[in-house]
């Protein structure tokens, strides 16, 4: 990382987290997602991005911070989807709160073995406590990525079949 780095500050089920700004291509308000019955777990559904299905993962459920699938309608209005830089996966968060610039001295590295798949790469020391910096590429395991890819391929085939009619 450079002397200063930009991070998106997130609320994930009441836990302050951050993502490097360069790992996110776009922040979107929460649209209606198509949730096929074969989903489940942290899979929230598909976002239709220009006719291409993009899987969306509920970050709070993935990290074990929330187990309930139901959300109150009033809370839905503030949720956001973060598209990863390749625009292949979306991550649902409760809110993107801010874009912050952090001095390198305020970052504390976290050993990869301290978190599942090394998903927490650093912590940001702030006046109000520590903020976990998530490594977007490390949030999903290889098996989770493979399963999402299979679901996405099936959804794309269904869309292609409909457009041929």
Coordinates of N, CA, C and O in Angstrom, one line a residue:
X1 N 0.8 -1.2 0.0 CA 0.0 0.0 0.0 C 0.9 1.2 0.0 O 2.0 1.2 0.5
X2 N 0.3 2.3 -0.5 CA 1.1 3.6 -0.6 C 1.1 4.3 0.8 O 0.6 3.8 1.7
X3 N 1.6 5.5 0.8 CA 1.6 6.3 2.0 C 0.2 6.6 2.6 O 0.0 6.6 3.8
X4 N -0.7 6.8 1.7 CA -2.1 6.9 2.0 C -2.9 6.0 1.1 O -2.6 5.9 -0.1
X5 N -4.0 5.5 1.6 CA -4.8 4.6 0.8 C -6.3 5.0 1.1 O -6.6 5.4 2.2
X6 N -7.1 4.8 0.0 CA -8.5 5.1 0.1 C -9.3 3.8 0.4 O -9.0 2.7 -0.1
X7 N -10.2 3.9 1.4 CA -11.0 2.8 1.8 C -12.5 3.2 1.8 O -12.8 4.3 2.2
X8 N -13.4 2.2 1.5 CA -14.8 2.4 1.7 C -15.1 1.9 3.1 O -14.7 0.8 3.4
X9 N -15.7 2.7 3.9 CA -16.1 2.4 5.3 C -17.5 1.8 5.2 O -18.4 2.4 4.7
X10 N -17.7 0.6 5.8 CA -18.9 -0.2 5.7 C -19.5 -0.5 7.0 O -18.8 -0.7 8.0
X11 N -20.8 -0.6 7.0 CA -21.5 -1.2 8.2 C -22.0 -2.6 7.7 O -22.8 -2.7 6.8
X12 N -21.5 -3.6 8.4 CA -21.9 -5.0 8.1 C -22.5 -5.5 9.4 O -21.8 -5.9 10.3
X13 N -23.8 -5.5 9.5 CA -24.5 -6.0 10.7 C -24.0 -5.3 11.9 O -23.9 -6.0 13.0
X14 N -23.8 -4.0 11.8 CA -23.3 -3.2 13.0 C -21.8 -3.3 13.3 O -21.4 -2.7 14.2
X15 N -21.1 -4.0 12.4 CA -19.6 -4.1 12.6 C -19.0 -3.2 11.5 O -19.3 -3.3 10.4
X16 N -18.1 -2.4 12.0 CA -17.4 -1.5 11.1 C -16.3 -2.3 10.3 O -15.5 -2.9 10.9
X17 N -16.4 -2.3 9.0 CA -15.4 -2.9 8.1 C -15.0 -1.9 7.0 O -15.7 -0.9 6.9
X18 N -14.0 -2.3 6.3 CA -13.5 -1.4 5.2 C -13.0 -2.3 4.1 O -12.6 -3.5 4.3
X19 N -13.1 -1.8 2.9 CA -12.6 -2.4 1.7 C -11.7 -1.4 1.0 O -12.1 -0.2 0.9
X20 N -10.6 -1.8 0.4 CA -9.8 -0.9 -0.4 C -10.6 -0.4 -1.6 O -11.3 -1.2 -2.2
X21 N -10.6 0.9 -1.8 CA -11.4 1.5 -2.8 C -11.1 0.8 -4.2 O -12.0 0.7 -5.0
X22 N -9.9 0.5 -4.4 CA -9.5 -0.1 -5.7 C -10.1 -1.5 -6.0 O -10.1 -1.9 -7.1
X23 N -10.6 -2.2 -4.9 CA -11.1 -3.5 -5.1 C -12.6 -3.5 -5.5 O -13.2 -4.5 -5.8
X24 N -13.2 -2.3 -5.5 CA -14.6 -2.2 -5.8 C -14.8 -1.3 -7.0 O -14.3 -0.2 -7.1
X25 N -15.6 -1.8 -8.0 CA -15.8 -1.1 -9.2 C -17.0 -0.1 -9.1 O -17.0 0.9 -9.8
X26 N -18.0 -0.5 -8.3 CA -19.2 0.3 -8.2 C -19.9 0.0 -6.9 O -19.9 -1.1 -6.4
X27 N -20.6 1.1 -6.5 CA -21.5 1.0 -5.3 C -22.9 1.2 -5.8 O -23.2 2.3 -6.4
X28 N -23.8 0.3 -5.6 CA -25.2 0.4 -6.2 C -26.2 0.3 -5.0 O -26.0 -0.4 -4.0
X29 N -27.3 1.1 -5.2 CA -28.4 0.9 -4.2 C -29.0 -0.5 -4.4 O -28.8 -1.1 -5.5
X30 N -29.6 -1.0 -3.4 CA -30.2 -2.4 -3.5 C -31.3 -2.5 -4.4 O -32.4 -1.9 -4.1
X31 N -31.2 -3.2 -5.5 CA -32.3 -3.4 -6.4 C -33.0 -4.7 -6.0 O -32.6 -5.4 -5.1
X32 N -34.1 -5.0 -6.7 CA -34.7 -6.3 -6.5 C -33.7 -7.4 -7.1 O -33.2 -7.3 -8.2
X33 N -33.5 -8.4 -6.3 CA -32.6 -9.5 -6.7 C -33.5 -10.7 -7.0 O -34.5 -11.0 -6.4
X34 N -33.0 -11.5 -8.0 CA -33.7 -12.8 -8.3 C -33.0 -13.8 -7.5 O -31.8 -14.1 -7.6
X35 N -33.7 -14.4 -6.5 CA -33.2 -15.5 -5.7 C -33.8 -16.8 -6.0 O -34.9 -17.1 -5.7
X36 N -33.0 -17.6 -6.8 CA -33.5 -18.9 -7.2 C -33.6 -19.9 -6.0 O -32.9 -19.7 -5.0
X37 N -34.5 -20.9 -6.1 CA -34.6 -21.8 -4.9 C -33.4 -22.6 -4.6 O -33.2 -23.1 -3.5
X38 N -32.5 -22.7 -5.6 CA -31.2 -23.5 -5.4 C -30.2 -22.7 -4.6 O -29.1 -23.3 -4.3
X39 N -30.4 -21.5 -4.2 CA -29.5 -20.7 -3.5 C -29.3 -21.1 -2.1 O -28.9 -22.3 -1.8
X40 N -29.5 -20.2 -1.2 CA -29.3 -20.5 0.2 C -28.0 -20.0 0.8 O -27.2 -19.4 0.1
X41 N -27.9 -20.2 2.1 CA -26.7 -19.7 2.8 C -26.5 -18.2 2.6 O -27.5 -17.4 2.6
X42 N -25.3 -17.7 2.3 CA -25.1 -16.3 2.2 C -25.5 -15.7 0.8 O -25.4 -14.5 0.6
X43 N -25.9 -16.6 -0.1 CA -26.3 -16.2 -1.5 C -27.6 -15.4 -1.4 O -28.6 -16.0 -1.0
X44 N -27.5 -14.1 -1.8 CA -28.7 -13.3 -1.7 C -29.5 -13.3 -3.0 O -30.7 -13.0 -3.0
X45 N -28.9 -13.7 -4.1 CA -29.6 -13.7 -5.4 C -28.8 -13.2 -6.5 O -27.6 -12.9 -6.3
X46 N -29.4 -12.9 -7.6 CA -28.7 -12.4 -8.8 C -29.1 -11.0 -9.1 O -30.3 -10.6 -9.0
X47 N -28.2 -10.2 -9.4 CA -28.4 -8.8 -9.9 C -28.3 -8.9 -11.5 O -27.4 -9.5 -12.0
X48 N -29.3 -8.3 -12.2 CA -29.3 -8.3 -13.6 C -28.5 -7.1 -14.0 O -28.9 -5.9 -13.9
X49 N -27.3 -7.3 -14.5 CA -26.4 -6.2 -14.9 C -26.2 -6.2 -16.4 O -25.4 -6.9 -17.0
X50 N -27.1 -5.4 -17.0 CA -27.1 -5.4 -18.5 C -27.4 -6.7 -19.2 O -26.8 -7.0 -20.2
X51 N -28.3 -7.5 -18.6 CA -28.7 -8.8 -19.2 C -27.8 -9.9 -18.7 O -27.9 -11.0 -19.2
X52 N -26.8 -9.6 -17.9 CA -25.9 -10.6 -17.4 C -26.1 -10.9 -15.9 O -26.2 -9.9 -15.1
X53 N -26.4 -12.1 -15.5 CA -26.6 -12.3 -14.0 C -25.3 -12.2 -13.2 O -24.3 -12.8 -13.6
X54 N -25.3 -11.5 -12.2 CA -24.2 -11.3 -11.3 C -24.6 -11.8 -9.9 O -25.5 -11.3 -9.3
X55 N -23.9 -12.8 -9.4 CA -24.3 -13.3 -8.0 C -24.0 -12.3 -7.0 O -23.0 -11.6 -7.0
X56 N -24.9 -12.2 -6.0 CA -24.7 -11.3 -4.9 C -24.7 -12.1 -3.6 O -25.5 -12.9 -3.3
X57 N -23.6 -11.8 -2.8 CA -23.4 -12.5 -1.5 C -23.7 -11.5 -0.4 O -23.2 -10.4 -0.4
X58 N -24.5 -11.9 0.6 CA -24.8 -11.1 1.8 C -23.6 -11.2 2.7 O -23.3 -12.3 3.3
X59 N -22.8 -10.2 2.8 CA -21.6 -10.2 3.5 C -21.8 -10.5 5.0 O -21.0 -11.2 5.6
X60 N -22.9 -10.0 5.6 CA -23.1 -10.3 7.0 C -23.4 -11.7 7.3 O -22.9 -12.3 8.2
X61 N -24.1 -12.4 6.4 CA -24.4 -13.8 6.5 C -23.1 -14.6 6.3 O -22.9 -15.6 6.9
X62 N -22.3 -14.2 5.3 CA -21.1 -14.9 4.9 C -20.1 -14.9 6.1 O -19.5 -15.9 6.4
X63 N -20.1 -13.8 6.8 CA -19.1 -13.6 7.9 C -19.7 -14.1 9.3 O -19.1 -14.0 10.3
X64 N -21.0 -14.6 9.2 CA -21.6 -15.2 10.4 C -22.1 -14.1 11.4 O -22.3 -14.4 12.6
X65 N -22.3 -12.9 10.9 CA -22.7 -11.8 11.7 C -24.2 -11.7 11.8 O -24.8 -11.0 12.7
X66 N -24.9 -12.3 10.9 CA -26.4 -12.4 10.9 C -26.8 -13.7 10.3 O -26.3 -14.1 9.3
X67 N -27.8 -14.3 11.0 CA -28.2 -15.6 10.5 C -29.6 -15.6 9.9 O -30.0 -16.4 9.1
X68 N -30.4 -14.5 10.1 CA -31.7 -14.4 9.6 C -31.7 -13.9 8.2 O -30.9 -13.0 7.8
X69 N -32.6 -14.4 7.4 CA -32.7 -14.0 6.0 C -33.6 -12.8 5.8 O -33.5 -12.1 4.8
X70 N -34.5 -12.6 6.8 CA -35.5 -11.6 6.6 C -34.9 -10.2 7.1 O -34.1 -10.2 8.0
X71 N -35.3 -9.2 6.4 CA -34.9 -7.8 6.7 C -36.2 -7.0 6.8 O -37.1 -7.2 6.1
X72 N -36.2 -6.0 7.6 CA -37.4 -5.1 7.7 C -37.3 -4.1 6.5 O -36.2 -3.7 6.1
X73 N -38.4 -3.8 5.9 CA -38.5 -2.9 4.8 C -37.8 -1.6 4.9 O -37.1 -1.1 4.0
X74 N -37.9 -1.0 6.1 CA -37.3 0.3 6.3 C -35.7 0.2 6.3 O -35.1 1.1 5.8
X75 N -35.2 -0.9 6.7 CA -33.7 -1.1 6.6 C -33.2 -1.3 5.2 O -32.1 -1.0 4.9
X76 N -34.0 -1.9 4.3 CA -33.6 -2.2 3.0 C -33.2 -1.0 2.2 O -32.3 -1.1 1.4
X77 N -33.8 0.1 2.5 CA -33.5 1.3 1.7 C -32.1 1.8 1.8 O -31.6 2.5 0.9
X78 N -31.4 1.4 2.9 CA -30.0 1.9 3.1 C -29.0 0.9 2.7 O -27.8 1.2 2.7
X79 N -29.4 -0.3 2.2 CA -28.4 -1.3 1.9 C -27.8 -1.1 0.5 O -28.4 -0.4 -0.3
X80 N -26.6 -1.5 0.3 CA -25.8 -1.3 -0.9 C -25.2 -2.6 -1.4 O -25.0 -3.5 -0.6
X81 N -25.0 -2.7 -2.7 CA -24.3 -3.8 -3.3 C -23.0 -3.2 -3.8 O -22.9 -2.2 -4.5
X82 N -21.9 -3.9 -3.5 CA -20.6 -3.5 -3.9 C -20.2 -4.5 -5.0 O -20.1 -5.7 -4.8
X83 N -19.9 -4.0 -6.2 CA -19.4 -4.9 -7.3 C -17.9 -4.9 -7.2 O -17.2 -3.9 -7.0
X84 N -17.3 -6.2 -7.2 CA -15.9 -6.3 -7.2 C -15.3 -5.7 -8.5 O -16.0 -5.4 -9.4
X85 N -14.0 -5.5 -8.5 CA -13.4 -4.8 -9.6 C -13.6 -5.5 -10.9 O -13.9 -4.8 -11.9
X86 N -13.6 -6.9 -11.0 CA -13.9 -7.5 -12.3 C -15.4 -7.5 -12.6 O -15.8 -7.9 -13.7
X87 N -16.2 -7.0 -11.7 CA -17.7 -6.9 -11.9 C -18.3 -8.3 -12.1 O -19.3 -8.5 -12.7
X88 N -17.7 -9.3 -11.4 CA -18.2 -10.7 -11.5 C -19.0 -11.1 -10.3 O -19.8 -12.1 -10.3
X89 N -18.9 -10.4 -9.1 CA -19.6 -10.7 -7.9 C -20.0 -9.5 -7.2 O -19.2 -8.5 -7.2
X90 N -21.2 -9.5 -6.6 CA -21.6 -8.4 -5.8 C -21.7 -8.8 -4.3 O -21.9 -10.0 -4.0
X91 N -21.4 -7.8 -3.4 CA -21.5 -8.1 -2.0 C -22.4 -7.1 -1.4 O -22.3 -5.9 -1.5
X92 N -23.4 -7.7 -0.7 CA -24.5 -6.9 0.0 C -24.0 -6.5 1.3 O -23.6 -7.3 2.1
X93 N -24.1 -5.2 1.6 CA -23.7 -4.6 2.9 C -24.9 -3.8 3.5 O -25.8 -3.4 2.7
X94 N -24.9 -3.6 4.8 CA -26.0 -2.8 5.3 C -25.9 -1.3 4.9 O -26.9 -0.7 4.7
X95 N -24.7 -0.8 4.7 CA -24.5 0.5 4.3 C -23.1 0.8 4.0 O -22.2 0.4 4.7
X96 N -22.9 1.6 2.9 CA -21.5 2.2 2.7 C -21.6 3.6 3.4 O -22.4 4.4 3.0
X97 N -20.8 3.8 4.4 CA -20.9 5.0 5.2 C -20.0 6.1 4.7 O -20.4 7.3 4.8
X98 N -18.8 5.8 4.2 CA -18.0 6.9 3.8 C -16.8 6.4 2.9 O -16.6 5.2 2.9
X99 N -16.1 7.3 2.3 CA -14.9 7.0 1.6 C -13.8 7.7 2.4 O -13.9 9.0 2.6
X100 N -12.9 7.0 3.0 CA -11.9 7.6 3.8 C -10.5 7.4 3.3 O -10.2 6.5 2.5
X101 N -9.6 8.3 3.6 CA -8.2 8.2 3.3 C -7.4 7.9 4.6 O -7.7 8.5 5.6
X102 N -6.6 6.9 4.5 CA -5.9 6.4 5.7 C -4.4 6.5 5.5 O -3.9 6.0 4.5
X103 N -3.7 7.0 6.5 CA -2.2 7.0 6.4 C -1.7 5.6 6.7 O -2.3 4.9 7.5
X104 N -0.6 5.3 6.1 CA -0.1 3.9 6.2 C 0.2 3.6 7.7 O 0.1 2.4 8.1
X105 N 0.6 4.6 8.5 CA 0.9 4.4 9.9 C -0.3 3.9 10.7 O -0.2 3.3 11.7
X106 N -1.5 4.2 10.2 CA -2.7 3.9 10.9 C -3.2 2.4 10.6 O -4.2 1.9 11.1
X107 N -2.5 1.8 9.6 CA -2.9 0.4 9.2 C -2.1 -0.6 10.0 O -0.9 -0.5 10.1
X108 N -2.8 -1.6 10.6 CA -2.1 -2.7 11.3 C -2.3 -4.0 10.6 O -3.5 -4.4 10.4
X109 N -1.3 -4.6 10.1 CA -1.5 -5.9 9.3 C -2.1 -7.0 10.3 O -1.8 -7.0 11.5
X110 N -2.8 -7.9 9.7 CA -3.4 -9.0 10.4 C -2.9 -10.3 9.7 O -2.9 -10.4 8.5
X111 N -2.3 -11.2 10.5 CA -1.8 -12.4 10.0 C -2.9 -13.2 9.4 O -4.0 -13.3 9.9
X112 N -2.7 -13.8 8.2 CA -3.7 -14.5 7.4 C -4.3 -15.7 8.2 O -5.5 -15.9 8.1
X113 N -3.5 -16.3 9.0 CA -4.0 -17.5 9.8 C -5.0 -17.1 10.9 O -5.7 -18.0 11.5
X114 N -5.1 -15.8 11.2 CA -6.1 -15.4 12.3 C -7.5 -15.3 11.8 O -8.4 -15.2 12.6
X115 N -7.8 -15.4 10.5 CA -9.1 -15.3 10.0 C -9.4 -16.4 8.9 O -8.4 -16.8 8.3
X116 N -10.6 -16.7 8.7 CA -10.9 -17.7 7.7 C -10.5 -17.3 6.3 O -10.9 -16.2 5.9
X117 N -9.7 -18.0 5.7 CA -9.2 -17.7 4.3 C -8.4 -16.4 4.3 O -8.2 -15.9 3.2
X118 N -8.0 -15.9 5.4 CA -7.2 -14.7 5.5 C -8.0 -13.5 5.0 O -7.5 -12.5 4.5
X119 N -9.4 -13.5 5.3 CA -10.2 -12.5 4.7 C -10.0 -11.1 5.4 O -10.3 -10.1 4.8
X120 N -9.5 -11.0 6.6 CA -9.2 -9.7 7.2 C -7.7 -9.5 7.0 O -6.9 -10.3 7.5
X121 N -7.4 -8.5 6.2 CA -6.0 -8.3 5.8 C -5.3 -7.2 6.7 O -4.1 -7.2 6.8
X122 N -6.1 -6.4 7.3 CA -5.5 -5.3 8.2 C -6.6 -4.8 9.1 O -7.7 -5.1 8.9
X123 N -6.1 -3.9 10.0 CA -7.1 -3.1 10.8 C -6.7 -1.7 10.7 O -5.5 -1.3 10.6
X124 N -7.7 -0.8 10.7 CA -7.4 0.6 10.7 C -7.7 1.1 12.1 O -8.7 0.9 12.7
X125 N -6.6 1.8 12.7 CA -6.8 2.4 14.0 C -7.5 3.7 13.9 O -7.0 4.6 13.2
X126 N -8.6 3.8 14.5 CA -9.4 5.1 14.5 C -9.7 5.5 15.9 O -9.6 4.7 16.8
X127 N -10.1 6.8 16.1 CA -10.4 7.2 17.5 C -11.5 6.4 18.1 O -11.5 6.2 19.3
X128 N -12.4 5.9 17.3 CA -13.6 5.2 17.9 C -13.3 3.7 17.9 O -14.2 2.9 18.1
X129 N -12.1 3.2 17.6 CA -11.8 1.8 17.7 C -11.1 1.3 16.4 O -10.7 2.1 15.6
X130 N -11.1 0.0 16.3 CA -10.4 -0.7 15.1 C -11.5 -1.0 14.1 O -12.6 -1.4 14.4
X131 N -11.1 -0.8 12.8 CA -12.0 -1.2 11.7 C -11.3 -2.3 10.9 O -10.1 -2.2 10.6
X132 N -12.0 -3.4 10.7 CA -11.4 -4.6 10.0 C -11.4 -4.2 8.5 O -12.4 -3.9 7.9
X133 N -10.2 -4.4 7.9 CA -10.1 -4.2 6.4 C -10.2 -5.6 5.8 O -9.4 -6.5 6.1
X134 N -11.2 -5.8 5.0 CA -11.4 -7.1 4.3 C -10.7 -7.1 3.0 O -10.7 -6.1 2.2
X135 N -10.2 -8.3 2.7 CA -9.6 -8.5 1.4 C -10.7 -9.1 0.5 O -11.0 -10.3 0.7
X136 N -11.2 -8.4 -0.4 CA -12.3 -8.8 -1.2 C -12.0 -10.1 -2.0 O -12.9 -11.0 -2.0
X137 N -10.8 -10.3 -2.5 CA -10.5 -11.5 -3.2 C -10.4 -12.7 -2.2 O -10.5 -13.9 -2.7
X138 N -10.4 -12.5 -0.9 CA -10.3 -13.6 0.0 C -11.5 -13.9 0.8 O -11.6 -14.8 1.6
X139 N -12.6 -13.2 0.5 CA -13.9 -13.4 1.2 C -14.5 -14.7 0.9 O -15.0 -15.4 1.8
X140 N -14.4 -15.2 -0.3 CA -14.9 -16.5 -0.7 C -13.8 -17.5 -0.9 O -12.8 -17.2 -1.4
X141 N -14.1 -18.7 -0.4 CA -13.2 -19.8 -0.6 C -13.3 -20.3 -2.1 O -14.2 -19.9 -2.8
X142 N -12.3 -21.1 -2.5 CA -12.3 -21.6 -3.9 C -13.6 -22.4 -4.2 O -14.2 -22.3 -5.2
X143 N -14.1 -23.2 -3.2 CA -15.3 -24.0 -3.4 C -16.5 -23.1 -3.5 O -17.4 -23.3 -4.3
X144 N -16.6 -22.0 -2.6 CA -17.7 -21.1 -2.7 C -17.7 -20.4 -4.1 O -18.8 -20.3 -4.7
X145 N -16.6 -20.0 -4.6 CA -16.5 -19.4 -5.9 C -17.0 -20.4 -7.0 O -17.7 -19.9 -7.9
X146 N -16.6 -21.6 -6.9 CA -17.0 -22.6 -7.9 C -18.5 -22.8 -7.9 O -19.1 -22.9 -8.9
X147 N -19.1 -22.9 -6.7 CA -20.5 -23.1 -6.6 C -21.3 -21.8 -7.1 O -22.3 -22.0 -7.8
X148 N -20.8 -20.6 -6.8 CA -21.4 -19.4 -7.3 C -21.3 -19.4 -8.8 O -22.2 -19.0 -9.5
X149 N -20.2 -19.8 -9.3 CA -20.0 -19.8 -10.8 C -20.9 -20.8 -11.5 O -21.5 -20.5 -12.5
X150 N -21.2 -22.0 -10.9 CA -22.1 -22.9 -11.4 C -23.5 -22.4 -11.4 O -24.3 -22.5 -12.4
X151 N -23.9 -21.7 -10.3 CA -25.2 -21.1 -10.3 C -25.4 -20.0 -11.3 O -26.4 -19.8 -12.0
X152 N -24.3 -19.2 -11.5 CA -24.3 -18.1 -12.5 C -24.4 -18.6 -13.9 O -25.2 -18.1 -14.7
X153 N -23.7 -19.7 -14.2 CA -23.7 -20.3 -15.5 C -25.2 -20.8 -15.8 O -25.7 -20.6 -16.9
X154 N -25.8 -21.4 -14.8 CA -27.2 -21.9 -15.0 C -28.1 -20.8 -15.2 O -29.0 -20.8 -16.1
X155 N -28.0 -19.7 -14.5 CA -28.8 -18.5 -14.7 C -28.6 -17.9 -16.0 O -29.6 -17.5 -16.7
X156 N -27.4 -17.8 -16.5 CA -27.1 -17.2 -17.8 C -27.7 -18.1 -18.9 O -28.2 -17.6 -19.9
X157 N -27.7 -19.4 -18.8 CA -28.3 -20.3 -19.7 C -29.8 -20.1 -19.8 O -30.4 -20.1 -20.9
X158 N -30.4 -20.0 -18.6 CA -31.9 -19.7 -18.6 C -32.2 -18.4 -19.3 O -33.2 -18.3 -20.1
X159 N -31.4 -17.4 -19.1 CA -31.7 -16.1 -19.7 C -31.5 -16.2 -21.2 O -32.2 -15.6 -22.0
X160 N -30.4 -16.9 -21.6 CA -30.2 -17.1 -23.1 C -31.3 -17.8 -23.8 O -31.7 -17.5 -24.9
X161 N -31.9 -18.8 -23.1 CA -33.0 -19.6 -23.6 C -34.2 -18.7 -23.8 O -35.0 -18.9 -24.8
X162 N -34.4 -17.8 -22.8 CA -35.6 -16.9 -22.9 C -35.4 -15.9 -24.1 O -36.4 -15.6 -24.7
X163 N -34.2 -15.4 -24.3 CA -34.1 -14.4 -25.3 C -34.1 -15.1 -26.7 O -34.4 -14.4 -27.7
X164 N -34.0 -16.4 -26.8 CA -34.1 -17.1 -28.1 C -35.5 -17.3 -28.5 O -35.8 -17.6 -29.6
X165 N -36.4 -17.2 -27.5 CA -37.9 -17.4 -27.8 C -38.5 -16.3 -28.5 O -38.3 -15.2 -28.4

